[in-house]
Structures are given as structure tokens and as C-alpha cells.
Steps between C-alpha positions, in 0.01 A plus 500: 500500500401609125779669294323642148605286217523811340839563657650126331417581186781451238680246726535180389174298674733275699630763648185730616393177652819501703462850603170520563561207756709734649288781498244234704764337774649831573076636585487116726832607626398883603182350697725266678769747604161735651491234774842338481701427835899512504516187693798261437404177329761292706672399122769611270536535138680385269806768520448462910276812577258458772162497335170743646190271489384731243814487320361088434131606445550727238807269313234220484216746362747611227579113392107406493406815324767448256454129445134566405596712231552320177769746357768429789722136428687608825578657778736572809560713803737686726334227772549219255687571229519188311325539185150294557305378166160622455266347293465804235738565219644844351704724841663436785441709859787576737362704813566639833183483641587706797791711498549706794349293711731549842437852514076437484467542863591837480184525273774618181421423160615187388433358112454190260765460252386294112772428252335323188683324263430319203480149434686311764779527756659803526821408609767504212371840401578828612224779610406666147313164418229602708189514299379783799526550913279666735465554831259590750537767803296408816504872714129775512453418120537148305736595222548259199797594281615271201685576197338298203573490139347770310211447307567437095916516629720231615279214668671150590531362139841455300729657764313358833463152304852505460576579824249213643680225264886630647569697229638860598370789295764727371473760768572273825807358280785649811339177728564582838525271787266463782740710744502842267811409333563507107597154389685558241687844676337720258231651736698845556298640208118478586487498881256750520385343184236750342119401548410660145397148360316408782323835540397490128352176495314490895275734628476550929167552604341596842154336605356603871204227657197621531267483822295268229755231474553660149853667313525851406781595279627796664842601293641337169859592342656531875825624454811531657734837443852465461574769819391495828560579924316203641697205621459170680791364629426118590768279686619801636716278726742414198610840472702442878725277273431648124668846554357631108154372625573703802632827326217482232240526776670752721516700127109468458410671863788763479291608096184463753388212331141428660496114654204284406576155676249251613703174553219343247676520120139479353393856676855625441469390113144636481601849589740556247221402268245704679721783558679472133912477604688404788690193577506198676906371576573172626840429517728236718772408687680233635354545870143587298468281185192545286178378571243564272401181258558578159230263359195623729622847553752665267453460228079550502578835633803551262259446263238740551763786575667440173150522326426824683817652342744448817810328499593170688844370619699215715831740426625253228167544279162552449306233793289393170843357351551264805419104427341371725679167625283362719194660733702530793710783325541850697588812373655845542233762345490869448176630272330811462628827307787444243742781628472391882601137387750588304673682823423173678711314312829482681292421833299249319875420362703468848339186696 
């Protein structure tokens, strides 16, 4: 599954070897899902979630194809999300190699999820360390989207380094804890923390798989506009208990908002990047508490959305400000265009 080494150049080599490993397990991963069943495996993970066979198939690909790449030093999953050492030395992988999975027998689109980080364990560190994310959208088309340093910009060196040895570069200096919440009370002021840094220094970029096995890059610069009337409102159930959760959504359908729900948040991500705006809200409640892992999900996709010029929030900050504690963390999210998350906020705010 060839990507052009064209498209890595200007990245540090370490890193194009780690995404072009990605480029190659998400092509394995397509031609698995052609044939894939959505039979129960009979086991759990670790966070208790009954586990598809191909949910284990394509969670053990990832490991081996990321083990045999000598960039990677470790790596760890939504299945098994202790960090496991690899035998290479520069990044570390975090992945959900399946998201979406439950809702595969209805033949929806379900995705693979890559946060990359650099040097060793990510937790300690909030979201913004991430050298780059990607993910991958399973549906008629093969999508690859990742947002990647740009070339001759800001690649893992002084600030990334830092970041890899504990030290917190100036702009993740509000540390957050691993529930959303400012530890030091301050986090009032940035939580819909502006993605200008992140959007100058990362690029998003599109590739479709070819019939050929081989990458096309079909759209660079994907952005994200700041307006928009496209919403996806996930754990809808919290809003029988979250009454500003419940009032925002009842104010998107009375502007005749158009819904774009999937019950997949890779799909649901992917069309505000296809489509250029809209919004993806998560919030909670005490009856509905949040879900999504930060580690393998949030803050990947946090990343890419911030790249692309959109906003991210947990309603106390930016989800790129939240340490991560350990890889069990969950988190409220809402992502997609700035002005939608910003009215967000006090449903994001009420659980």
C-alpha cells in the first residue's frame, strides 16, 4: 500500500517512517474490513467493551506492523492500552484500531484512529505534544487524513524534544487535568483556546486508496470555517438530564440546522473536514458520563481539527490542554467550527 515519498518530504525521517507505516496498515486494514464479519470474539477489553473478532485481528496487525518499523519505541491501544516497548527508537503510537465497531453490522463507516507522539510515554503531557494524528475512514472510499508538520516549519525538534523529556513548552503552560479541568483554576481564559499555532505549524491532508494498493493525495490545506448549520449531537441521551445540552440542540433544528449523525465519531469528524464546518458535541451527564478515551480518541482528532483551523473544547479548555493521567482517561469533546463551539460551551459546561 505505496504512499509517494514525495508527500514526507520536509518531515523529519523518523517521522515519514512512522506515517508511512500508517499509510501501509490502514491499505492491510481496508482489505480486511472488504471481507470482515461482525462476529463477537467472546472477550473484553481493557475498559470492559465486548470485542468483534475483527476488532482483535486488526489491533494485532497494528502492533506487528508497528513493531517492525524501526522509528516507533512504543505503542498502545484502546484494546490494550498499556504502553508496550518496541524495539525502535524516536515516536510513540497510540491507536484505536477500530472505532465504530458496534455499529459495523449495519454496514456504517467505522475508522482507525493514530495519535503519534514523540519519544516515549505520553502520559504526563497534554494533547499539543503530538508530533501529528491521523485517522482512517473505512465507508465506499478509503480516506487517509493526518495533519503533519509542515515541510521547512515546525517539525519535532526543540519544542517536541522538550515535550518528550517532561518539559512543557510555553504554550501548554495552563496544565490541565485528565478530566477537562484547569489545575491551577485559571482555564476560564482559553477554553476554546485558538488553533492559530497549531494551524500555522501542521498541515491536514486528504489521501484516497487506489484500486492499485497505491495513495493519491486528493486535497491538502483542508480547512475548517468558523460558521456553519451541520451538527452531530453524540450522547444525545445526556441531554434528558443536561437541560443546556438539551436547549442547545432543540436551538439547532428550530435555525434548521441540517443533522449529520452516524454514531461512528471518525465519519462524523470526517465530514466536517470533508464538508469544511459543522460540529461534533459530546457532552455529559450524571445518568450519561463521557465515554470517549482521551488518549486513543480525543485528542488525535482534536488534533487534526485544530490544524484544519477549527476549534476544540472539553468546556473548561482547549481538549489539547488536558494531561493525560493515565490511558484509561475519558473525556467530554466538542470540535469542529470555532463559533458552534463556542455556543457549546455552557452544555459542554453543565455535566
Amino acid at each position: 500500500m505505496a504512499l509517494d515519498p514525495k508527500h514526507l518530504q520536509g518531515l523529519e525521517p523518523e517521522l515519514a517512517q512512522v506515517l508511512s507505516c500508517v499509510a501501509t496498515v490502514v491499505g492491510d486494514i481496508s482489505a480486511i474490513l472488504r471481507s470482515a464479519g461482525s462476529d463477537y470474539s467472546g472477550s473484553t477489553n481493557a475498559f470492559g467493551d465486548e470485542q468483534l473478532e475483527v476488532d482483535v485481528q486488526v489491533d494485532r496487525l497494528i502492533f506487528e506492523r508497528l513493531a517492525s518499523c524501526s522509528a516507533v519505541q512504543g505503542a498502545g491501544s484502546e484494546e490494550q492500552p498499556e504502553i508496550r516497548s518496541l524495539p525502535g527508537s524516536g515516536y510513540t503510537v497510540v491507536f484505536d484500531p477500530l472505532d465504530g465497531s458496534s455499529i459495523m453490522s449495519a454496514n456504517f463507516a467505522v475508522g482507525t484512529i493514530f495519535g503519534i507522539w514523540p519519544g516515549g510515554s505520553p502520559v504526563g503531557r497534554a494533547g499539543r505534544h503530538q508530533a501529528a494524528a491521523a485517522y482512517a475512514v473505512y465507508g465506499p472510499q478509503t480516506i487517509l487524513v493526518w495533519a503533519k508538520p509542515r515541510a521547512g516549519g515546525l517539525t519535532p525538534g526543540a519544542a517536541h524534544r522538550a515535550a518528550a523529556n517532561g518539559d512543557a513548552p510555553g504554550e501548554a503552560a495552563a496544565a490541565v487535568n485528565g478530566n477537562g479541568n484547569s489545575a491551577n483554576g485559571n482555564g476560564s481564559s482559553h477554553m476554546c483556546r485558538s488553533s492559530g499555532e497549531i494551524h500555522a505549524s501542521h498541515e491536514v491532508q486528504e489521501y484516497i486508496l487506489q484500486a492499485d494498493g497505491t495513495w493519491r493525495l486528493q486535497r491538502s490545506e483542508l480547512g475548517i470555517g468558523p460558521v456553519s448549520r451541520t451538527f452531530a449531537p453524540a450522547n444525545l441521551r445526556a441531554a434528558g438530564a443536561n437541560a443546556e445540552y438539551a436547549a442547545l440542540v432543540r436551538r439547532w433544528i428550530e435555525a434548521a440546522f441540517t443533522l449529520r449523525y452516524t454514531g461512528g465519531m471518525v465519519p462524523d469528524v470526517h465530514h466536517i473536514l470533508a464538508k469544511g464546518s459543522g460540529v461534533f458535541c459530546n457532552p455529559c451527564s450524571e445518568a450519561a458520563p463521557a465515554k470517549l478515551r482521551l488518549l486513543f480518541e480525543c485528542a488525535p482528532l482534536a488534533l487534526i481539527v485544530e490544524a484544519a483551523g477549527g476549534s476544540s473544547t472539553t468546556g473548561q479548555c482547549s481538549v489539547l490542554d488536558v494531561v493525560v493521567r493515565t490511558p484509561n482517561d475519558r473525556s467530554k469533546i466538542c470540535l469542529g467550527s470555532s463559533q458552534l463551539v463556542e455556543d457549546s460551551l455552557a452544555a459542554m459546561q453543565a455535566a
